[in-house]
Tab-separated table of N, CA, C and O in Angstrom:
chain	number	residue	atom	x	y	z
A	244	UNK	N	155.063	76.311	46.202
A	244	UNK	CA	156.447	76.700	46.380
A	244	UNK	C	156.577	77.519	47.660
A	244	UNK	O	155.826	78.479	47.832
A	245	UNK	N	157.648	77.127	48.714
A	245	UNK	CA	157.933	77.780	49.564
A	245	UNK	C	159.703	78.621	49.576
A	245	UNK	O	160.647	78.036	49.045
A	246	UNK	N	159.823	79.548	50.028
A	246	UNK	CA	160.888	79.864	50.230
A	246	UNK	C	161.780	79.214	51.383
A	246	UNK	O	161.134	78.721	52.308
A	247	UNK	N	162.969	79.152	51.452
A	247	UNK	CA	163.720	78.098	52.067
A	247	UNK	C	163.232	78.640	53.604
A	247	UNK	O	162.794	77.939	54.515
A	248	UNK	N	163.418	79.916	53.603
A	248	UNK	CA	164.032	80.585	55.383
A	248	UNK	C	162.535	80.677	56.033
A	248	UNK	O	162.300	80.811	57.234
A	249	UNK	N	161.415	80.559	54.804
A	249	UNK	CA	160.256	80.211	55.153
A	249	UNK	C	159.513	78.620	55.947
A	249	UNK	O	158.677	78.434	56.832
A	250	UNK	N	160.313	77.751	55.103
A	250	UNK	CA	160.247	76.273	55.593
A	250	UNK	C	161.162	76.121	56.567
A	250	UNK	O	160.938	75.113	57.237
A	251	UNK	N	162.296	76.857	56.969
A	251	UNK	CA	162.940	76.524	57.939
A	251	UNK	C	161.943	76.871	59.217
A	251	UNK	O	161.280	76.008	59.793
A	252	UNK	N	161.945	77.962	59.487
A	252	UNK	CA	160.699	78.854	60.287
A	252	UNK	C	159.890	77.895	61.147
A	252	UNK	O	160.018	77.526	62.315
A	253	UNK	N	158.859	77.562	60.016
A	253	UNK	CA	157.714	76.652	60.437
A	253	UNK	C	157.793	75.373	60.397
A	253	UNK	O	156.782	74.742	60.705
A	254	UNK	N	158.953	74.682	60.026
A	254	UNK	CA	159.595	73.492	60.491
A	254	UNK	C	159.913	73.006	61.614
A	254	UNK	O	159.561	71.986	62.207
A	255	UNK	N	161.077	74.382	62.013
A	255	UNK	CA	161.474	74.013	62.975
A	255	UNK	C	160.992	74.891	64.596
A	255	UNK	O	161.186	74.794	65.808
A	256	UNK	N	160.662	75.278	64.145
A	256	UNK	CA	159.728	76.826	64.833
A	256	UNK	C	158.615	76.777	65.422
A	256	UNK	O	158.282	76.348	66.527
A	257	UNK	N	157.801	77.482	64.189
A	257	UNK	CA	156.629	77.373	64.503
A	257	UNK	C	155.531	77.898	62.831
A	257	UNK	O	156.004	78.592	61.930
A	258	UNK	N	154.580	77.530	62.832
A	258	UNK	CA	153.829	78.256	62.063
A	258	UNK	C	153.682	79.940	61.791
A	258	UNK	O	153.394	80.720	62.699
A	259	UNK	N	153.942	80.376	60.321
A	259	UNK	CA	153.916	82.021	60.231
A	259	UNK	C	152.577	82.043	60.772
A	259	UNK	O	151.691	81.192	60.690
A	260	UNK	N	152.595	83.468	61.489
A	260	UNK	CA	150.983	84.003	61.607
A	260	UNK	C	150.595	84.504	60.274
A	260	UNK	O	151.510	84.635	59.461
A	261	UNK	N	149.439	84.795	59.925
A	261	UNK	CA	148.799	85.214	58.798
A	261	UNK	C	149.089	86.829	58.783
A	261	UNK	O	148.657	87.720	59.514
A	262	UNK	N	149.741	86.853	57.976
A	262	UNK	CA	149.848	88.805	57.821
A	262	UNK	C	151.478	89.277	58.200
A	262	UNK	O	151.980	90.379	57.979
A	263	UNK	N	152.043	88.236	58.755
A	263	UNK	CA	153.493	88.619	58.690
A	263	UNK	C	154.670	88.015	58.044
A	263	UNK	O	154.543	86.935	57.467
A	264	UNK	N	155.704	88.567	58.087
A	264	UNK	CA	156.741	88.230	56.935
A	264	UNK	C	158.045	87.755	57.932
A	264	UNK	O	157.928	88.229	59.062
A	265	UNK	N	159.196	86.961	57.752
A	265	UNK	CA	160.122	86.766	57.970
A	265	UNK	C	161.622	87.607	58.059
A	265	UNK	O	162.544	87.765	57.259
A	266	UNK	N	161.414	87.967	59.185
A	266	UNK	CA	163.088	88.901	59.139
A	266	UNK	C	164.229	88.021	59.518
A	266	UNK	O	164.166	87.314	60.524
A	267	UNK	N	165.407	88.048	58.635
A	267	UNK	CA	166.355	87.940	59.082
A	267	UNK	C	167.267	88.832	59.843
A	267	UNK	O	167.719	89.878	59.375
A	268	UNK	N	167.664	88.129	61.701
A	268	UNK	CA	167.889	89.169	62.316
A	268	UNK	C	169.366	88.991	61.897
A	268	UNK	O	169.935	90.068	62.078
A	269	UNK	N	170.048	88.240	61.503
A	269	UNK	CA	171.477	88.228	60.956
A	269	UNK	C	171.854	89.031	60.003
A	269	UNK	O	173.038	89.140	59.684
A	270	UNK	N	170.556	89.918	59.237
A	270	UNK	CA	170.689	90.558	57.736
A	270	UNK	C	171.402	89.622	56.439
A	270	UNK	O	171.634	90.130	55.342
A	271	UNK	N	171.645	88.455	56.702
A	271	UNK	CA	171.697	87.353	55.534
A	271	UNK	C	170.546	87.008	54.570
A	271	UNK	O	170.245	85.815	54.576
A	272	UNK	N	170.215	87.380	54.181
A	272	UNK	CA	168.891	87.008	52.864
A	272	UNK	C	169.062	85.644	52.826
A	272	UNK	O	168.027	84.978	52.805
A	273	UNK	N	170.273	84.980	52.812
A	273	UNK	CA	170.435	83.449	52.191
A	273	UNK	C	170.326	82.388	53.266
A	273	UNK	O	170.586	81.203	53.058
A	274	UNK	N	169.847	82.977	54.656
A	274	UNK	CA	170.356	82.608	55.920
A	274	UNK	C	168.924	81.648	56.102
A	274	UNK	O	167.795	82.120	55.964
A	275	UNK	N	169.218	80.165	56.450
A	275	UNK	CA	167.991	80.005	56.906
A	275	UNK	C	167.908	78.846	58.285
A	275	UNK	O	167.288	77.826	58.585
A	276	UNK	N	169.065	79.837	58.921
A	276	UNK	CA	169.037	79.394	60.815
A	276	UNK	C	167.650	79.889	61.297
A	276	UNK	O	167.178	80.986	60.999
A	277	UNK	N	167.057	78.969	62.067
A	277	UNK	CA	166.055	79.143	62.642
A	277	UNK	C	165.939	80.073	63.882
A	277	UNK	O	164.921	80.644	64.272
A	278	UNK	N	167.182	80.114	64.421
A	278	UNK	CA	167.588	81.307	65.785
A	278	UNK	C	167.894	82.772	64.794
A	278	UNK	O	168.043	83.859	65.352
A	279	UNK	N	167.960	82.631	63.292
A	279	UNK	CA	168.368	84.050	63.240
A	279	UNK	C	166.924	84.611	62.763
A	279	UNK	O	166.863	85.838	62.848
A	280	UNK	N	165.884	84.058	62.335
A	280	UNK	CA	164.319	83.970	61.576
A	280	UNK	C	163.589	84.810	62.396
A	280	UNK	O	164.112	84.778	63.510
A	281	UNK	N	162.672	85.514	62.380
A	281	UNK	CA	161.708	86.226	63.497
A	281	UNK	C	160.601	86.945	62.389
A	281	UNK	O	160.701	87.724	61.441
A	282	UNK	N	159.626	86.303	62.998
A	282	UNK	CA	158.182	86.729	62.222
A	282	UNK	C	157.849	88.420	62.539
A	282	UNK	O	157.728	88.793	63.706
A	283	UNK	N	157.738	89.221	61.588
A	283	UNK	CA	157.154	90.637	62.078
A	283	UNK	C	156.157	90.847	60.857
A	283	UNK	O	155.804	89.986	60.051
A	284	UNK	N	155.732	92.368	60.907
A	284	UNK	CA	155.389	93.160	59.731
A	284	UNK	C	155.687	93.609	58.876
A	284	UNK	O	156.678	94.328	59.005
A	285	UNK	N	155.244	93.538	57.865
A	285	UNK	CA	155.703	94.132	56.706
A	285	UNK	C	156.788	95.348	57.154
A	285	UNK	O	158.014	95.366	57.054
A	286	UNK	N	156.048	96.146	57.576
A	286	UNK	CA	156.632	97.449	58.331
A	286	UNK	C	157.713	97.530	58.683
A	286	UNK	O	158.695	98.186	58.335
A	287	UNK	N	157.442	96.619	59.614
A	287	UNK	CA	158.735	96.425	60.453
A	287	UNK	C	159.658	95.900	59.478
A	287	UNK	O	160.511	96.509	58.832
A	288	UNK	N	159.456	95.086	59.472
A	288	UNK	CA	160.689	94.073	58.261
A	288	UNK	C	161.362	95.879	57.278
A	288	UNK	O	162.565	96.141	57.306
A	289	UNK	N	160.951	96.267	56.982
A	289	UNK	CA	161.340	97.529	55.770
A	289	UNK	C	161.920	98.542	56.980
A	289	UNK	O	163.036	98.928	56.633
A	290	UNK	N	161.622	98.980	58.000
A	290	UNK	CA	162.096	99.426	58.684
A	290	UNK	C	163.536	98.898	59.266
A	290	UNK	O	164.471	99.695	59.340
A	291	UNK	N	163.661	97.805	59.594
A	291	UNK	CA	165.198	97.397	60.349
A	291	UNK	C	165.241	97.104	59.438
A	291	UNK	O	164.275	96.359	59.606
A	292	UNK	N	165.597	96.873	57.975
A	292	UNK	CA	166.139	97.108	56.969
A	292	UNK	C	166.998	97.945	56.677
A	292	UNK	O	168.103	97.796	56.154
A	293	UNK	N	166.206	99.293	57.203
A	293	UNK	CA	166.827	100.903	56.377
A	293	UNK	C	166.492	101.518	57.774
A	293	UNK	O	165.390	102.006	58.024
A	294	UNK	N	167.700	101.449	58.812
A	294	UNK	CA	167.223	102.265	59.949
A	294	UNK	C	166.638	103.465	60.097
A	294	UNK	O	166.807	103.986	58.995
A	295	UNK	N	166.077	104.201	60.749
A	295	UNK	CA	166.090	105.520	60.714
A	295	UNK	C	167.562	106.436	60.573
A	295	UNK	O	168.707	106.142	60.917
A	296	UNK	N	167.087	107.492	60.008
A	296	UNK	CA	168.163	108.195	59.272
A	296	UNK	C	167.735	109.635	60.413
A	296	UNK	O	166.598	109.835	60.841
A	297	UNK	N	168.808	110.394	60.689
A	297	UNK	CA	168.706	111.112	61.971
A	297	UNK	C	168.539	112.851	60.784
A	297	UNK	O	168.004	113.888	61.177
A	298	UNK	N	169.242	112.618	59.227
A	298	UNK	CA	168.886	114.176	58.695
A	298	UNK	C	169.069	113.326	57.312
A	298	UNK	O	169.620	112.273	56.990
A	299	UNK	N	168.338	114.315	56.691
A	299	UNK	CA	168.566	113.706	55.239
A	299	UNK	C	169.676	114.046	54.592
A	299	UNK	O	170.613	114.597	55.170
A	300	UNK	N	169.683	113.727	53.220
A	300	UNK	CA	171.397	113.811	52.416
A	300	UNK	C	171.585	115.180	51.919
A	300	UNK	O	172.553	115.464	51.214
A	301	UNK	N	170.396	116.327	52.376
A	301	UNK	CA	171.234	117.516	52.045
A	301	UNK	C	171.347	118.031	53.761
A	301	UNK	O	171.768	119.163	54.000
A	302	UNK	N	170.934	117.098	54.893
A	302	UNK	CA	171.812	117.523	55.649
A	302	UNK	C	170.544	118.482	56.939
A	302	UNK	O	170.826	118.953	58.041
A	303	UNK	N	169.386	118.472	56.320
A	303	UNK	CA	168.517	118.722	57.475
A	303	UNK	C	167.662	117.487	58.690
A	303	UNK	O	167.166	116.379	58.486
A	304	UNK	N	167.773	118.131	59.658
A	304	UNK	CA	167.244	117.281	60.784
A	304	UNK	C	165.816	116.210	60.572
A	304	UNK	O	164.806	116.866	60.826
A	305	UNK	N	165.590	115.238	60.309
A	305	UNK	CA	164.489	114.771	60.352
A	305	UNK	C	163.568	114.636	61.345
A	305	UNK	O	162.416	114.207	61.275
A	306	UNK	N	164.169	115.034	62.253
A	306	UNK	CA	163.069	115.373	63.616
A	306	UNK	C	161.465	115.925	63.423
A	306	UNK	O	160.625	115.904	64.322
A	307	UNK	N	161.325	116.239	62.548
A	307	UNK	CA	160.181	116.619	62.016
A	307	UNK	C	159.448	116.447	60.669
A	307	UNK	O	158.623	117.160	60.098
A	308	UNK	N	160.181	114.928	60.255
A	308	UNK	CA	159.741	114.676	58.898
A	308	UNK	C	158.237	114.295	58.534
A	308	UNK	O	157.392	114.029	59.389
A	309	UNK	N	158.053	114.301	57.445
A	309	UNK	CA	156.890	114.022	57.075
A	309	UNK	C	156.752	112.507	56.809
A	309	UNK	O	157.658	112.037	56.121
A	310	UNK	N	155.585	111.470	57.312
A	310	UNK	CA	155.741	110.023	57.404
A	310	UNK	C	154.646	110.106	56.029
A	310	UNK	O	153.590	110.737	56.086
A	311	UNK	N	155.015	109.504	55.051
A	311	UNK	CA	153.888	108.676	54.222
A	311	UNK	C	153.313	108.080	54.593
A	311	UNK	O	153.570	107.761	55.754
A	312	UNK	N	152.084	107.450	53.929
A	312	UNK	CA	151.408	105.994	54.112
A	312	UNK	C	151.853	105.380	54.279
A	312	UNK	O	151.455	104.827	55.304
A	313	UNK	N	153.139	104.677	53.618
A	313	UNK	CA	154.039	103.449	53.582
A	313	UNK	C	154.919	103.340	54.678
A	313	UNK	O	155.613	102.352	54.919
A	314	UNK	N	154.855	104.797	55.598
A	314	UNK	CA	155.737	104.542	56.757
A	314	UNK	C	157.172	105.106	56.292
A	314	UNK	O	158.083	104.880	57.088
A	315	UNK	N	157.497	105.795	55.138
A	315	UNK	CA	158.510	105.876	54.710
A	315	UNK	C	158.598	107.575	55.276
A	315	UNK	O	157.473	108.029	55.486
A	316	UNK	N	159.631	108.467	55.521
A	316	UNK	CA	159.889	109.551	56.009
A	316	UNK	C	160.764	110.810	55.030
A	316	UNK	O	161.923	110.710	54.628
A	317	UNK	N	160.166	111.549	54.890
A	317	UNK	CA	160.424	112.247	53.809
A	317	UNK	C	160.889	113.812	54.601
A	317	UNK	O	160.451	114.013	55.734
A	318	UNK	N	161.674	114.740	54.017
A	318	UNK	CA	162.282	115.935	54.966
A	318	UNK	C	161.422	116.951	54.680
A	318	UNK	O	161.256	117.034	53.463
A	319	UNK	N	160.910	117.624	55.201
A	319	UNK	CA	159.681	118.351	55.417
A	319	UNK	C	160.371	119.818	54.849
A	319	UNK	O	159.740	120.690	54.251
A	320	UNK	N	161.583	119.854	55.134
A	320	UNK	CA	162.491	121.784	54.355
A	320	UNK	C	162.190	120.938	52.872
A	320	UNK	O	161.318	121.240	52.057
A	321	UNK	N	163.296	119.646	52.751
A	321	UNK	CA	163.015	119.602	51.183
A	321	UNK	C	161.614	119.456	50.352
A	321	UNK	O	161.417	119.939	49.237
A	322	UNK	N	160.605	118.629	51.183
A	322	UNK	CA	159.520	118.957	50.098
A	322	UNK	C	159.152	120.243	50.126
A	322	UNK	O	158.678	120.582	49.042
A	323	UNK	N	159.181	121.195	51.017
A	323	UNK	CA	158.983	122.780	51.098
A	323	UNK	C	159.418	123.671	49.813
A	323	UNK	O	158.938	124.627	49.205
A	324	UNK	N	160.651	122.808	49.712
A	324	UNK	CA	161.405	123.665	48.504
A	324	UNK	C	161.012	122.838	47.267
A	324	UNK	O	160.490	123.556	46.414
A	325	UNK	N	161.096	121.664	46.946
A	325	UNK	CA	160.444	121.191	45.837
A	325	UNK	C	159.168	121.890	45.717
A	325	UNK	O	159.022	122.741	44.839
A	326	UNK	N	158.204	121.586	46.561
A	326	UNK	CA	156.435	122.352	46.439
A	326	UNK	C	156.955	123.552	45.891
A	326	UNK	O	156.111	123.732	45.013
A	327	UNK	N	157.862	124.640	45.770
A	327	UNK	CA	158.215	125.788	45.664
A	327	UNK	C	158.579	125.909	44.317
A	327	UNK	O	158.092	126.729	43.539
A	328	UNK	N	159.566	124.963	44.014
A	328	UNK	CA	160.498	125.044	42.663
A	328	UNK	C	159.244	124.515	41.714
A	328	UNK	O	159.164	125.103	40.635
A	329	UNK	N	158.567	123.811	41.886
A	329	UNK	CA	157.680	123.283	40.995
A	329	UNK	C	156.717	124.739	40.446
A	329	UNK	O	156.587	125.303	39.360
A	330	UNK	N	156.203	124.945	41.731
A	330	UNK	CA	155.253	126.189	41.307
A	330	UNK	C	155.664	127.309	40.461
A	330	UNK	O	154.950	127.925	39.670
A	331	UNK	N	157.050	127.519	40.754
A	331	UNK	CA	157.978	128.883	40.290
A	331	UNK	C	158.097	128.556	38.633
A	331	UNK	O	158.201	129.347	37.696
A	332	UNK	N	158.047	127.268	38.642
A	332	UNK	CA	158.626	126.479	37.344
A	332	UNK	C	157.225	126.735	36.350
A	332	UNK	O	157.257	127.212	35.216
A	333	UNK	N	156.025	126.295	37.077
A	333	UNK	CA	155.024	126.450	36.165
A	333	UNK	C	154.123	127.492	35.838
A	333	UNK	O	153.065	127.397	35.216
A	334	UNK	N	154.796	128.756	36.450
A	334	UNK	CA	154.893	130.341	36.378
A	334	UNK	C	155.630	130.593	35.397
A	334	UNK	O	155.269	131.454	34.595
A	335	UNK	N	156.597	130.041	35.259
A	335	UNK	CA	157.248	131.019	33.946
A	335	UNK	C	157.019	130.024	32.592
A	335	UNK	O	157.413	130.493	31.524
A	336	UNK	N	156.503	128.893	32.580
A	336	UNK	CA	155.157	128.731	31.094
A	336	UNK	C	154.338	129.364	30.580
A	336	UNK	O	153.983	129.557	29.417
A	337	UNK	N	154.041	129.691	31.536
A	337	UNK	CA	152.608	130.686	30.910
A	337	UNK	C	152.752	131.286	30.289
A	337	UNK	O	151.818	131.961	29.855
């Protein structure tokens, strides 16, 4: 079984390389024009997905976020304060 925007690709295209995935540069999921198709990385593909975000949703700068493994970007004040609230939290169990 192939996916459609996959057989379009290497139909009319060219062969996927081994290790990369299909972006649609139109952002159509259902789209399977061969001018809108472009082979990248995983990475990439998840990235122009979900552009970069310039502050997070309570509103601090991400200029200095923290990158996961996955490449995903996390706000470096808020895990500060989570790491914080957690600890404070498992202080007053005891």
């Amino acid at each position: 079984m192939m996916y459609a925007h996959r057989w379009s690709y290497e139909h009319f295209v060219a062969p996927i390389p081994d290790g990369l995935t299909i972006d649609h540069l139109c952002k159509n999921p259902g789209c399977v024009n061969p001018a809108h198709l472009e082979p990248v990385t995983l990475v990439e593909n998840i990235q122009r997905a979900h552009p970069l975000r310039t502050h997070c949703h309570r509103g601090h700068d991400l200029a200095d976020a923290y990158v996961r493994k996955n490449g995903q970007r996390m706000c470096q004040k808020c895990r500060t304060v989570r790491y914080w609230e957690k600890k404070n939290a498992s202080k007053g169990k005891q």
